[in-house]
CSV table of C-alpha atoms and ligand atoms in Angstrom, one decimal:
chain,number,residue,atom,x,y,z
A,397,MET,CA,-10.6,1.5,-25.3
A,398,ALA,CA,-7.2,-0.7,-24.8
A,399,VAL,CA,-7.8,-4.2,-25.0
A,400,ALA,CA,-7.0,-6.7,-21.8
A,401,ALA,CA,-4.0,-9.0,-21.8
A,402,SER,CA,-5.1,-12.7,-22.4
A,403,LEU,CA,-4.0,-15.5,-20.2
A,404,ASP,CA,-1.2,-18.1,-20.7
A,405,GLU,CA,-3.2,-21.1,-21.5
A,406,LYS,CA,-1.9,-22.9,-18.6
A,407,ILE,CA,-3.0,-20.3,-16.3
A,408,GLU,CA,-6.7,-19.5,-17.5
A,409,PRO,CA,-8.4,-22.2,-15.6
A,410,ILE,CA,-6.0,-21.4,-12.6
A,411,TYR,CA,-7.5,-18.1,-12.7
A,412,ARG,CA,-11.1,-19.6,-13.0
A,413,GLU,CA,-10.8,-21.4,-10.8
A,414,VAL,CA,-9.8,-18.6,-7.9
A,415,ILE,CA,-12.6,-16.6,-9.3
A,416,ARG,CA,-14.8,-19.7,-8.6
A,417,ARG,CA,-13.7,-20.4,-5.2
A,418,ASN,CA,-13.6,-16.6,-4.4
A,419,PRO,CA,-17.5,-15.4,-5.4
A,420,GLY,CA,-17.8,-11.4,-5.5
A,421,GLU,CA,-14.3,-10.7,-4.4
A,422,VAL,CA,-13.9,-8.2,-7.3
A,423,GLU,CA,-10.8,-6.7,-6.4
A,424,PHE,CA,-9.3,-9.9,-5.4
A,425,HIS,CA,-9.6,-11.6,-9.1
A,426,GLN,CA,-8.2,-7.9,-10.2
A,427,ALA,CA,-5.2,-8.1,-8.7
A,428,VAL,CA,-4.5,-11.8,-9.0
A,429,ARG,CA,-5.5,-11.7,-13.1
A,430,GLU,CA,-2.7,-8.6,-12.9
A,431,VAL,CA,0.4,-10.7,-11.5
A,432,LEU,CA,-1.4,-14.0,-13.6
A,433,GLU,CA,-1.0,-12.1,-17.1
A,434,SER,CA,3.0,-11.6,-16.3
A,435,ILE,CA,4.2,-14.6,-15.0
A,436,GLY,CA,3.1,-16.9,-18.4
A,437,PRO,CA,7.1,-16.7,-19.4
A,438,VAL,CA,8.3,-17.2,-15.9
A,439,LEU,CA,6.7,-21.0,-16.3
A,440,VAL,CA,8.3,-21.8,-19.3
A,441,LYS,CA,12.3,-21.0,-17.8
A,442,HIS,CA,10.9,-22.2,-14.2
A,443,PRO,CA,9.0,-25.8,-15.1
A,444,GLU,CA,9.5,-26.5,-11.5
A,445,PHE,CA,6.9,-24.0,-10.5
A,446,ALA,CA,4.3,-25.9,-12.6
A,447,GLU,CA,5.2,-29.0,-11.1
A,448,HIS,CA,4.6,-27.9,-7.4
A,449,ARG,CA,1.5,-25.9,-8.4
A,450,ILE,CA,2.8,-22.8,-6.8
A,451,ILE,CA,0.2,-20.7,-8.8
A,452,GLU,CA,-2.4,-22.4,-7.3
A,453,ARG,CA,-1.0,-22.2,-3.7
A,454,ILE,CA,0.1,-18.8,-4.1
A,455,CYS,CA,-3.6,-17.7,-5.0
A,456,GLU,CA,-4.7,-19.4,-1.6
A,457,PRO,CA,-4.0,-17.4,2.0
A,458,GLU,CA,-2.7,-19.4,4.2
A,459,ARG,CA,-5.0,-18.4,7.1
A,460,GLN,CA,-8.0,-16.4,6.9
A,461,ILE,CA,-9.3,-14.8,10.1
A,462,ILE,CA,-13.0,-12.5,10.4
A,463,PHE,CA,-14.2,-11.3,13.6
A,464,ARG,CA,-16.5,-9.4,15.6
A,465,VAL,CA,-15.7,-6.2,16.7
A,466,PRO,CA,-18.1,-4.5,19.2
A,467,TRP,CA,-17.8,-1.5,21.4
A,468,GLU,CA,-19.4,0.9,22.9
A,469,ASP,CA,-19.7,4.9,21.4
A,470,ASP,CA,-19.8,8.1,23.5
A,471,GLU,CA,-23.6,8.1,23.5
A,472,GLY,CA,-23.4,4.3,25.2
A,473,ASN,CA,-25.0,2.8,22.2
A,474,VAL,CA,-23.1,-0.7,21.3
A,475,GLN,CA,-22.0,-0.5,17.6
A,476,ILE,CA,-20.3,-4.0,16.1
A,477,ASN,CA,-18.2,-4.1,13.1
A,478,ARG,CA,-16.3,-6.8,11.3
A,479,GLY,CA,-12.6,-7.2,11.9
A,480,PHE,CA,-10.2,-9.1,9.1
A,481,ARG,CA,-6.9,-10.3,9.1
A,482,VAL,CA,-5.7,-12.4,6.0
A,483,GLU,CA,-2.2,-13.8,6.4
A,484,PHE,CA,-1.3,-14.5,3.0
A,485,ASN,CA,1.8,-16.4,2.7
A,486,SER,CA,4.6,-16.6,5.0
A,487,ALA,CA,7.5,-18.3,2.7
A,488,LEU,CA,10.2,-15.3,3.0
A,489,GLY,CA,9.1,-14.1,6.8
A,490,PRO,CA,6.6,-13.4,9.3
A,491,TYR,CA,3.3,-12.0,8.1
A,492,LYS,CA,3.6,-8.5,7.6
A,493,GLY,CA,1.3,-5.6,6.0
A,494,GLY,CA,-1.0,-2.8,7.6
A,495,LEU,CA,-4.4,-2.6,8.3
A,496,ARG,CA,-7.1,-0.9,6.7
A,497,PHE,CA,-10.5,0.7,8.8
A,498,HIS,CA,-12.6,2.3,6.1
A,499,PRO,CA,-16.6,1.6,5.6
A,500,SER,CA,-15.6,0.0,1.9
A,501,VAL,CA,-13.4,-2.8,4.0
A,502,TYR,CA,-15.0,-6.6,3.3
A,503,LEU,CA,-12.9,-9.6,2.3
A,504,GLY,CA,-12.2,-8.5,-1.3
A,505,ILE,CA,-10.4,-5.7,-0.1
A,506,VAL,CA,-8.3,-7.5,2.6
A,507,LYS,CA,-7.6,-10.2,0.2
A,508,PHE,CA,-6.7,-7.8,-2.8
A,509,LEU,CA,-4.3,-6.0,-0.2
A,510,GLY,CA,-2.9,-9.0,1.2
A,511,PHE,CA,-2.0,-10.7,-2.5
A,512,GLU,CA,0.0,-7.7,-3.4
A,513,GLN,CA,1.6,-7.3,-0.3
A,514,ILE,CA,3.5,-10.7,-1.1
A,515,PHE,CA,5.1,-9.8,-4.0
A,516,LYS,CA,5.6,-5.8,-2.8
A,517,ASN,CA,7.6,-7.5,0.4
A,518,ALA,CA,9.1,-10.1,-2.1
A,519,LEU,CA,10.5,-6.9,-4.0
A,520,THR,CA,12.2,-5.1,-0.9
A,521,GLY,CA,14.8,-7.9,-0.6
A,522,MET,CA,14.1,-8.0,3.1
A,523,PRO,CA,12.6,-11.2,4.9
A,524,ILE,CA,9.0,-10.1,5.4
A,525,GLY,CA,6.0,-12.3,4.6
A,526,GLY,CA,2.3,-10.8,3.2
A,527,ALA,CA,-0.8,-10.1,4.8
A,528,LYS,CA,-3.4,-7.7,5.3
A,529,GLY,CA,-5.9,-6.8,7.8
A,530,GLY,CA,-8.6,-4.2,8.9
A,531,ALA,CA,-12.2,-3.4,9.7
A,532,ASP,CA,-15.5,-1.6,8.1
A,533,PHE,CA,-14.9,0.5,10.7
A,534,ASP,CA,-15.3,4.5,9.8
A,535,PRO,CA,-12.5,6.6,11.8
A,536,LYS,CA,-14.0,9.8,10.5
A,537,GLY,CA,-15.9,12.2,13.1
A,538,ARG,CA,-15.1,10.0,15.9
A,539,SER,CA,-14.0,11.0,19.0
A,540,ASP,CA,-10.5,9.9,20.5
A,541,GLY,CA,-12.4,7.9,23.0
A,542,GLU,CA,-14.6,6.2,20.3
A,543,THR,CA,-11.4,5.5,18.4
A,544,MET,CA,-9.4,4.0,21.4
A,545,ARG,CA,-12.6,1.7,22.4
A,546,PHE,CA,-13.0,0.4,18.8
A,547,CYS,CA,-8.9,-0.5,18.6
A,548,GLN,CA,-8.8,-2.1,22.1
A,549,SER,CA,-11.7,-4.4,21.2
A,550,PHE,CA,-10.3,-5.0,18.2
A,551,MET,CA,-6.7,-6.6,19.1
A,552,THR,CA,-8.5,-8.3,22.5
A,553,GLU,CA,-9.4,-10.6,19.6
A,554,LEU,CA,-6.1,-10.0,17.3
A,555,TYR,CA,-3.6,-10.4,19.9
A,556,ARG,CA,-3.6,-14.1,19.5
A,557,HIS,CA,-2.8,-14.7,16.1
A,558,LEU,CA,0.1,-11.8,16.1
A,559,GLY,CA,4.0,-12.1,17.3
A,560,GLU,CA,7.1,-10.6,16.2
A,561,TYR,CA,7.9,-13.7,14.6
A,562,THR,CA,4.4,-14.4,13.5
A,563,ASP,CA,2.4,-11.5,12.0
A,564,VAL,CA,3.4,-7.8,12.3
A,565,PRO,CA,0.7,-5.1,11.0
A,566,ALA,CA,1.3,-1.2,10.6
A,567,GLY,CA,-1.4,1.3,9.3
A,568,ASP,CA,-2.8,2.0,6.2
A,569,ILE,CA,-6.3,3.9,5.2
A,570,GLY,CA,-7.6,5.3,8.5
A,571,VAL,CA,-5.1,3.7,10.6
A,572,GLY,CA,-1.9,6.3,11.5
A,573,THR,CA,0.2,6.6,14.8
A,574,ARG,CA,-2.6,7.2,16.9
A,575,GLU,CA,-4.3,4.3,15.7
A,576,ILE,CA,-0.9,2.3,16.2
A,577,GLY,CA,-0.8,3.6,19.7
A,578,PHE,CA,-4.0,2.3,20.9
A,579,LEU,CA,-3.7,-1.2,19.0
A,580,PHE,CA,0.0,-1.5,20.6
A,581,GLY,CA,-1.3,-0.5,24.6
A,582,GLN,CA,-4.1,-3.2,24.2
A,583,TYR,CA,-1.5,-5.6,23.0
A,584,LYS,CA,1.0,-4.5,25.6
A,585,ARG,CA,-1.9,-5.0,28.3
A,586,ILE,CA,-3.1,-8.4,27.2
A,587,THR,CA,0.1,-9.6,26.6
A,588,ASN,CA,2.3,-8.5,29.4
A,589,ARG,CA,5.1,-8.0,27.0
A,590,TYR,CA,6.5,-4.8,25.5
A,591,GLU,CA,7.1,-6.6,22.0
A,592,SER,CA,8.1,-3.7,20.5
A,593,ALA,CA,8.5,-5.5,17.5
A,594,VAL,CA,4.8,-6.9,16.6
A,595,LEU,CA,3.8,-3.7,15.5
A,596,THR,CA,5.2,-1.3,12.9
A,597,GLY,CA,4.3,2.6,12.7
A,598,LYS,CA,5.2,3.6,16.5
A,599,GLY,CA,5.5,6.8,17.8
A,600,LEU,CA,9.3,7.8,18.2
A,601,ASP,CA,8.8,7.8,21.9
A,602,TRP,CA,7.2,4.2,22.1
A,603,GLY,CA,9.8,2.0,19.7
A,604,GLY,CA,8.8,4.0,16.8
A,605,ALA,CA,12.0,4.3,14.1
A,606,ARG,CA,12.5,7.6,11.7
A,607,VAL,CA,11.4,8.1,8.7
A,608,ARG,CA,8.5,5.1,8.6
A,609,ASN,CA,5.9,8.1,8.9
A,610,GLU,CA,7.4,9.6,5.6
A,611,ALA,CA,8.4,6.3,4.0
A,612,THR,CA,5.8,5.9,1.9
A,613,GLY,CA,5.3,9.0,0.2
A,614,TYR,CA,9.4,9.4,0.1
A,615,GLY,CA,9.7,6.3,-1.3
A,616,LEU,CA,7.2,6.7,-4.1
A,617,VAL,CA,9.0,9.9,-5.2
A,618,TYR,CA,12.6,8.0,-5.2
A,619,PHE,CA,11.0,5.2,-7.2
A,620,VAL,CA,9.9,7.8,-9.9
A,621,GLY,CA,12.9,9.9,-9.9
A,622,GLU,CA,14.7,6.3,-11.0
A,623,MET,CA,12.5,6.0,-13.9
A,624,LEU,CA,12.7,9.6,-14.5
A,625,ALA,CA,16.7,9.2,-14.3
A,626,ALA,CA,16.5,5.8,-16.5
A,627,SER,CA,14.7,8.0,-19.5
A,628,GLY,CA,17.3,10.5,-19.3
A,629,THR,CA,15.3,13.1,-17.0
A,630,SER,CA,14.4,14.3,-13.8
A,631,PHE,CA,11.6,16.4,-11.7
A,632,ASP,CA,13.8,19.3,-12.3
A,633,GLY,CA,10.6,22.0,-13.0
A,634,ARG,CA,8.1,19.5,-13.6
A,635,THR,CA,4.4,19.9,-12.6
A,636,GLY,CA,2.9,17.3,-10.5
A,637,VAL,CA,-0.4,15.9,-9.5
A,638,VAL,CA,-1.1,13.8,-6.4
A,639,SER,CA,-4.3,12.4,-5.6
A,640,GLY,CA,-5.4,12.3,-1.9
A,641,SER,CA,-4.0,14.2,1.0
A,642,GLY,CA,-3.2,11.4,3.8
A,643,ASN,CA,-0.1,9.9,5.1
A,644,VAL,CA,1.2,8.7,1.5
A,645,ALA,CA,0.3,12.1,-0.6
A,646,LEU,CA,1.4,14.4,2.0
A,647,HIS,CA,5.1,13.0,2.0
A,648,ALA,CA,5.0,12.7,-1.7
A,649,ILE,CA,4.2,16.2,-2.5
A,650,GLU,CA,7.0,17.3,0.0
A,651,LYS,CA,9.7,15.3,-1.7
A,652,MET,CA,8.8,16.2,-5.0
A,653,HIS,CA,8.9,20.1,-4.4
A,654,ALA,CA,12.5,19.0,-2.3
A,655,LEU,CA,13.4,17.2,-5.6
A,656,GLY,CA,12.6,20.7,-7.8
A,657,GLY,CA,9.0,19.8,-9.1
A,658,ARG,CA,5.7,21.4,-8.6
A,659,VAL,CA,2.9,19.6,-7.2
A,660,VAL,CA,-0.1,21.9,-8.2
A,661,ALA,CA,-3.2,19.9,-6.9
A,662,CYS,CA,-4.5,17.1,-4.2
A,663,SER,CA,-7.8,15.7,-3.1
A,664,ASP,CA,-9.7,13.9,-0.6
A,665,SER,CA,-13.0,12.3,-1.2
A,666,ASP,CA,-14.9,15.4,-1.3
A,667,GLY,CA,-12.7,17.1,-4.2
A,668,TYR,CA,-9.4,18.5,-5.1
A,669,VAL,CA,-7.8,21.9,-4.6
A,670,LEU,CA,-5.8,23.7,-7.5
A,671,ASP,CA,-3.1,26.3,-6.4
A,672,GLU,CA,-0.9,26.6,-9.6
A,673,ALA,CA,2.0,28.1,-7.8
A,674,GLY,CA,2.7,25.0,-5.9
A,675,LEU,CA,0.8,23.5,-3.0
A,676,ASP,CA,2.0,24.6,0.6
A,677,VAL,CA,2.7,21.6,2.2
A,678,GLU,CA,3.5,22.7,5.6
A,679,LEU,CA,-0.2,24.6,5.9
A,680,LEU,CA,-1.5,20.9,4.3
A,681,LYS,CA,0.0,19.0,7.1
A,682,GLU,CA,-1.6,21.6,9.7
A,683,ILE,CA,-4.8,21.1,8.4
A,684,LYS,CA,-4.7,17.5,7.7
A,685,THR,CA,-2.9,15.9,10.1
A,686,VAL,CA,-3.1,18.5,13.1
A,687,GLU,CA,-6.6,19.9,12.7
A,688,ARG,CA,-8.0,16.3,10.9
A,689,GLY,CA,-9.3,18.9,8.5
A,690,ARG,CA,-10.3,18.5,5.0
A,691,VAL,CA,-8.6,20.2,1.7
A,692,SER,CA,-11.4,22.3,1.5
A,693,ASP,CA,-10.0,24.4,4.6
A,694,TYR,CA,-7.1,24.6,2.5
A,695,ALA,CA,-9.0,26.9,-0.2
A,696,ASP,CA,-10.3,28.9,2.8
A,697,LEU,CA,-6.8,29.9,4.0
A,698,ARG,CA,-4.9,30.2,0.4
A,699,PRO,CA,-6.8,33.1,-1.6
A,700,ARG,CA,-4.9,32.0,-4.7
A,701,ALA,CA,-6.0,28.4,-4.4
A,702,ARG,CA,-9.3,26.6,-5.6
A,703,PHE,CA,-11.5,23.9,-4.5
A,704,ALA,CA,-13.3,22.0,-7.0
A,705,PRO,CA,-16.1,20.0,-5.2
A,706,ALA,CA,-16.6,16.7,-7.0
A,707,GLY,CA,-13.8,17.2,-9.7
A,708,ASN,CA,-11.9,14.8,-11.2
A,709,ILE,CA,-8.2,15.6,-10.2
A,710,TRP,CA,-6.9,13.7,-13.7
A,711,HIS,CA,-8.5,16.6,-15.5
A,712,VAL,CA,-4.9,18.8,-14.5
A,713,PRO,CA,-2.6,18.9,-16.7
A,714,CYS,CA,0.5,17.6,-15.4
A,715,GLU,CA,3.9,15.7,-16.2
A,716,VAL,CA,3.8,13.6,-13.2
A,717,ALA,CA,0.6,11.9,-11.7
A,718,LEU,CA,1.0,10.1,-8.4
A,719,PRO,CA,-2.3,8.5,-7.6
A,720,CYS,CA,-2.4,8.0,-3.5
A,721,ALA,CA,-5.7,7.6,-2.5
A,722,THR,CA,-7.6,4.2,-2.7
A,723,GLN,CA,-8.0,1.4,-5.4
A,724,ASN,CA,-9.3,2.4,-8.7
A,725,GLU,CA,-9.5,5.8,-8.6
A,726,LEU,CA,-7.7,6.0,-12.3
A,727,THR,CA,-9.7,4.6,-15.1
A,728,GLY,CA,-9.1,4.1,-18.7
A,729,ASN,CA,-10.5,7.8,-19.3
A,730,ASP,CA,-8.4,9.3,-17.0
A,731,ALA,CA,-5.4,7.9,-18.1
A,732,ALA,CA,-6.1,8.9,-21.7
A,733,ARG,CA,-6.6,12.5,-20.4
A,734,LEU,CA,-3.3,12.7,-18.3
A,735,VAL,CA,-1.5,10.9,-21.6
A,736,ALA,CA,-3.3,14.0,-24.1
A,737,ASN,CA,-2.1,16.6,-21.4
A,738,GLY,CA,2.0,15.4,-21.5
A,739,CYS,CA,1.9,12.9,-18.5
A,740,ILE,CA,4.8,11.5,-18.7
A,741,ALA,CA,5.4,9.5,-15.1
A,742,VAL,CA,3.1,7.8,-13.2
A,743,GLY,CA,4.2,6.3,-9.5
A,744,GLU,CA,1.1,4.4,-8.0
A,745,GLY,CA,1.3,5.5,-4.1
A,746,ALA,CA,-2.0,3.6,-3.4
A,747,ASN,CA,-2.3,0.3,-4.1
A,748,MET,CA,-4.1,-0.9,-7.2
A,749,PRO,CA,-5.0,2.7,-7.9
A,750,THR,CA,-5.2,2.4,-11.6
A,751,THR,CA,-7.7,0.4,-13.4
A,752,PRO,CA,-6.4,-2.0,-16.3
A,753,GLU,CA,-7.6,-0.3,-18.5
A,754,GLY,CA,-5.7,2.6,-17.4
A,755,VAL,CA,-2.5,0.4,-16.9
A,756,ARG,CA,-3.0,-0.3,-20.2
A,757,VAL,CA,-3.5,3.0,-21.7
A,758,PHE,CA,0.1,4.3,-20.0
A,759,LEU,CA,2.1,1.1,-21.2
A,760,ASP,CA,0.8,1.7,-24.9
A,761,ALA,CA,1.6,5.3,-24.8
A,762,GLY,CA,5.1,4.9,-23.3
A,763,VAL,CA,4.4,6.7,-20.0
A,764,ALA,CA,6.7,5.5,-17.4
A,765,PHE,CA,4.6,3.6,-14.9
A,766,GLY,CA,5.5,2.3,-11.5
A,767,PRO,CA,3.0,-0.2,-10.3
A,768,GLY,CA,2.1,0.2,-6.5
A,769,LYS,CA,3.9,-3.0,-5.2
A,770,ALA,CA,7.3,-1.5,-6.1
A,771,ALA,CA,6.5,2.3,-6.2
A,772,ASN,CA,4.8,2.1,-2.7
A,773,ALA,CA,7.1,-0.6,-1.2
A,774,GLY,CA,9.7,1.8,0.8
A,775,GLY,CA,6.6,2.0,3.9
A,776,VAL,CA,7.0,-1.7,4.6
A,777,ALA,CA,10.7,-1.5,3.5
A,778,THR,CA,10.9,1.2,6.4
A,779,SER,CA,8.9,-0.8,8.5
A,780,ALA,CA,11.2,-4.2,8.3
A,781,LEU,CA,13.8,-1.4,9.2
A,782,GLU,CA,12.2,-0.7,12.2
A,783,MET,CA,11.6,-4.4,13.2
A,784,GLN,CA,15.9,-4.4,13.0
A,785,GLN,CA,16.0,-1.5,15.1
A,786,ASN,CA,13.5,-2.8,17.8
A,787,ALA,CA,15.4,-6.4,17.6
A,788,SER,CA,18.8,-4.6,18.3
A,789,ARG,CA,17.2,-2.1,20.5
A,790,ASP,CA,18.6,0.4,18.6
A,791,SER,CA,17.2,4.1,17.0
A,792,TRP,CA,19.0,4.9,13.9
A,793,THR,CA,19.4,8.9,13.0
A,794,PHE,CA,16.9,10.4,10.0
A,795,GLU,CA,19.4,10.3,7.7
A,796,HIS,CA,20.8,7.2,8.3
A,797,THR,CA,17.6,5.5,7.6
A,798,GLU,CA,16.4,7.7,4.3
A,799,LEU,CA,19.8,6.9,2.7
A,800,ARG,CA,18.8,3.4,3.5
A,801,LEU,CA,15.1,4.0,2.1
A,802,ALA,CA,16.8,5.4,-1.0
A,803,GLU,CA,19.1,2.8,-1.4
A,804,ILE,CA,16.5,0.3,-1.1
A,805,MET,CA,14.1,1.8,-3.6
A,806,ARG,CA,16.9,2.2,-6.1
A,807,ASP,CA,17.3,-1.0,-5.8
A,808,ILE,CA,13.7,-2.5,-6.5
A,809,HIS,CA,13.8,0.3,-9.4
A,810,HIS,CA,16.9,-2.0,-11.2
A,811,ARG,CA,15.4,-5.1,-10.1
A,812,CYS,CA,11.7,-4.3,-12.1
A,813,TYR,CA,13.8,-2.6,-15.0
A,814,GLU,CA,16.3,-5.2,-15.4
A,815,THR,CA,13.6,-8.4,-14.7
A,816,ALA,CA,11.0,-6.5,-17.6
A,817,ALA,CA,14.1,-6.4,-19.9
A,818,GLU,CA,15.5,-10.1,-19.1
A,819,TYR,CA,12.2,-11.1,-20.2
A,820,GLY,CA,11.7,-8.8,-23.3
A,821,LYS,CA,9.2,-6.4,-22.1
A,822,PRO,CA,12.1,-3.7,-21.8
A,823,GLY,CA,10.5,-0.5,-19.8
A,824,ASN,CA,7.4,-2.3,-18.7
A,825,TYR,CA,7.8,-2.0,-14.6
A,826,VAL,CA,4.8,-4.0,-14.5
A,827,ALA,CA,5.9,-7.0,-15.9
A,828,GLY,CA,9.1,-6.7,-13.9
A,829,ALA,CA,7.9,-6.3,-10.7
A,830,ASN,CA,5.3,-9.2,-10.6
A,831,ILE,CA,7.9,-11.3,-12.5
A,832,SER,CA,10.8,-10.4,-9.9
A,833,GLY,CA,8.8,-10.6,-6.9
A,834,PHE,CA,6.8,-14.2,-8.1
A,835,ILE,CA,10.1,-15.8,-8.7
A,836,LYS,CA,11.4,-15.1,-5.4
A,837,VAL,CA,8.5,-16.1,-3.3
A,838,ALA,CA,7.9,-19.2,-5.8
A,839,ALA,CA,11.7,-20.7,-5.4
A,840,ALA,CA,11.3,-20.2,-1.3
A,841,MET,CA,8.2,-22.1,-2.0
A,842,VAL,CA,9.7,-24.8,-3.4
A,843,ALA,CA,12.8,-25.2,-1.1
A,844,LEU,CA,10.5,-25.1,2.1
A,845,GLY,CA,8.3,-28.1,0.7
A,846,LEU,CA,4.6,-28.8,0.5
A,847,ILE,CA,3.6,-26.4,3.7
B,1360,LIG,P1,-4.6,7.8,4.8
B,1360,LIG,O1,-5.6,7.5,5.7
B,1360,LIG,O2,-3.5,8.7,5.5
B,1360,LIG,O3,-5.6,8.7,3.6
B,1360,LIG,C1,-6.3,8.4,2.5
B,1360,LIG,C2,-6.3,9.3,1.6
B,1360,LIG,O4,-7.0,8.9,0.3
B,1360,LIG,C3,-7.2,10.3,2.2
B,1360,LIG,O5,-7.3,11.7,1.5
B,1360,LIG,C4,-8.6,10.3,1.8
B,1360,LIG,O6,-9.6,10.6,1.7
B,1360,LIG,C5,-8.8,9.0,0.5
B,1360,LIG,N1,-9.4,8.0,0.3
B,1360,LIG,C6,-9.4,7.3,0.8
B,1360,LIG,N2,-10.3,6.5,0.1
B,1360,LIG,C7,-10.8,7.4,-0.6
B,1360,LIG,C8,-12.0,6.7,-1.2
B,1360,LIG,N3,-12.6,5.5,-1.3
B,1360,LIG,N4,-12.5,8.1,-2.3
B,1360,LIG,C9,-11.7,9.3,-2.6
B,1360,LIG,N5,-10.7,9.2,-1.6
B,1360,LIG,C10,-10.3,8.1,-0.8
B,1360,LIG,O7,-3.9,6.6,4.0
B,1360,LIG,P2,-2.7,6.4,3.3
B,1360,LIG,O8,-2.1,7.9,2.5
B,1360,LIG,O9,-2.1,5.8,4.4
B,1360,LIG,O10,-2.9,5.8,2.3
B,1360,LIG,C11,-3.2,5.9,0.7
B,1360,LIG,C12,-3.0,4.8,0.0
B,1360,LIG,O11,-1.9,4.6,-0.1
B,1360,LIG,C13,-3.9,3.4,0.1
B,1360,LIG,O12,-4.0,3.3,-1.1
B,1360,LIG,C14,-2.9,2.6,1.1
B,1360,LIG,O13,-2.9,0.9,0.7
B,1360,LIG,C15,-1.3,3.0,0.4
B,1360,LIG,N6,-0.1,2.9,1.2
B,1360,LIG,C16,-0.3,2.9,1.9
B,1360,LIG,C17,0.8,3.1,2.7
B,1360,LIG,C18,1.3,3.2,4.3
B,1360,LIG,O14,2.6,3.0,4.6
B,1360,LIG,N7,0.4,4.1,4.9
B,1360,LIG,C19,2.0,1.9,2.2
B,1360,LIG,C20,1.9,1.6,0.8
B,1360,LIG,C21,0.4,1.7,0.3
B,1360,LIG,P3,-11.3,10.9,2.7
B,1360,LIG,O15,-10.9,11.5,3.8
B,1360,LIG,O16,-11.9,11.8,2.1
B,1360,LIG,O17,-11.7,9.7,3.0
B,1361,LIG,O1,0.4,-1.2,1.8
B,1361,LIG,C1,1.3,-1.4,2.3
B,1361,LIG,O2,2.6,-1.6,2.0
B,1361,LIG,C2,1.1,-0.9,3.7
B,1361,LIG,N1,0.2,-0.2,4.0
B,1361,LIG,C3,2.5,-0.5,4.7
B,1361,LIG,C4,2.5,-1.9,5.3
B,1361,LIG,C5,3.7,-2.3,6.5
B,1361,LIG,O3,3.7,-3.3,7.0
B,1361,LIG,O4,4.5,-1.1,6.4
C-alpha cells in the first residue's frame, strides 16, 4: 500500500494544532493535510507567508454559523435539523460556495468543503472567497411541501448572514434548482429585495444563467480533455465510468459522449448500472431529474443493461474514471484495481472523492489525476458568471457561456500544469492546484493586512 507523504517540519506543528483545535472533524483534517503536504516548497520561495502566519490563519474559518432549523412535516409532526454556514475566507471576494442537504452533514464535512472551496475559487481566477453550508436534512422521500417548509425555515435564520457582497450560496448534494427557488423566495420575502446575485443556480426564468446547471460536469470533462491532450491523446473511443447520477455525474456523461467517449456505468447509493453499449443519458436524465427515481429503474427500462446492487463501480474496467458522488468513495484498493484495468485518467467531479491512499496510487502509477479543486471548479466559476450577469442585468447565450467555461477550464489546467512544473513536480496536478490556489489567497491576505 502507498505511503503517506510527509509534512515539512515547519508545517507539521501547524497541522497538529489544527487537529487539536478541531477534534473529531476527520474530513476537515484530511482536506487540510492534503493542501499542507503540497506547500512546503512555497514557504522557501515566500518566507513572508510564514512571517504573517498565513497557514495558521487560512486554517481558521473567518466565521462559523450553526443554527436550529425547525419545520413541520406532512403529518403535522415537528422536525428539527441543524443548519451550518462556514464563511471560511473572503480575501478574494464575497464568500461563495454551495449548500449540502444530506443526513451525513456535520461541522467537519462543512469545514472540509469550505476549506477546499477557498483554493478552488482562487483557481477560477474569479473574485470569490470560500464558504460552504448545509444541513443534516434528508430530502429523500420528502414531498415538495416538506422541502419548501424546510428551505423557508433554513433561510429564515441564514438570510441575515447573506448578501450579494457578503456571502452567496449555491447548490451541492441534495440542493438543486427546486431548493434554490424555495431559498431565494424566502430571502426575497424577508428582505423585500429582489437581490438576484445573493444565490446562484437559479432557474432561467428568475435570474439564473445558462450553463450553470451543466457547468460542473461539462467543466470536469473539459479539464480531463486538457489532461489527455497534454499527454497527446483524447476522449475519442475511450471507455468511461462515472460514479453518482446527480447533477455533476449526468452532465459529465453527456459531455464525455459529445467528445467521442462512451460511459458504460454510473451509480447511486444503492448500486451501479452497467450498459456496455454506452449509457442513454436522455433516459437517465428523465429517470433522475423528472421522476426523481433510482439508477436501478434504468436497468428495468433497458434490457441490455444490468443493475449491480451494492456493487463496486470501480471494478468496471475503464480508461477514464470520473468520481462524481461523494467524499472518500474511491479507496487505495479501488485505485489499484482501476490502474490494473488500464485506467489512464481520473477527474474528480465530487469534492475529495479519492482517499489519500487512492491519490498516491494514481500519482505513483503515472495516471493523469485531476483533483476536485481544479477539475470541478467549472460549477463555481459559472456561478461567478451568473453573478456577473445579475450585476449587469444581462443574460448571455448558451454558446457564449459555454465558450467562457471551456476557456476557464483551459486556464485552470494551464495554471496547475505550469505551477507543478515550476515546483519540480511535472504532471502532478495535486501539487499544481494546491500551490497555485494557495499562493493567490496568501498574497491577497498579506496585502490586506492582519484581518
Ligand atoms: P446530487 O445531489 O445531484 O447527486 C449526488 C449523487 O451522489 C447521487 O447520485 C447520490 O446518490 C450520490 N451520493 C451522494 N452521497 C452519497 C453517499 N454518501 N454514498 C453514495 N452515493 C452518494 O449532487 P451533485 O451532483 O451536485 O454533487 C455530487 C458531488 O459533486 C459532491 O461531492 C459535490 O460536493 C460535488 N460538486 C458539486 C457541484 C455542483 O455544482 N453541484 C460543484 C462542484 C462539486 P443517492 O441519490 O443514492 O444519494
Ligand atoms: O463544490 C462546489 O464548488 C459547489 N457545490 C458549487 C459552489 C457554487 O457556489 O457554485
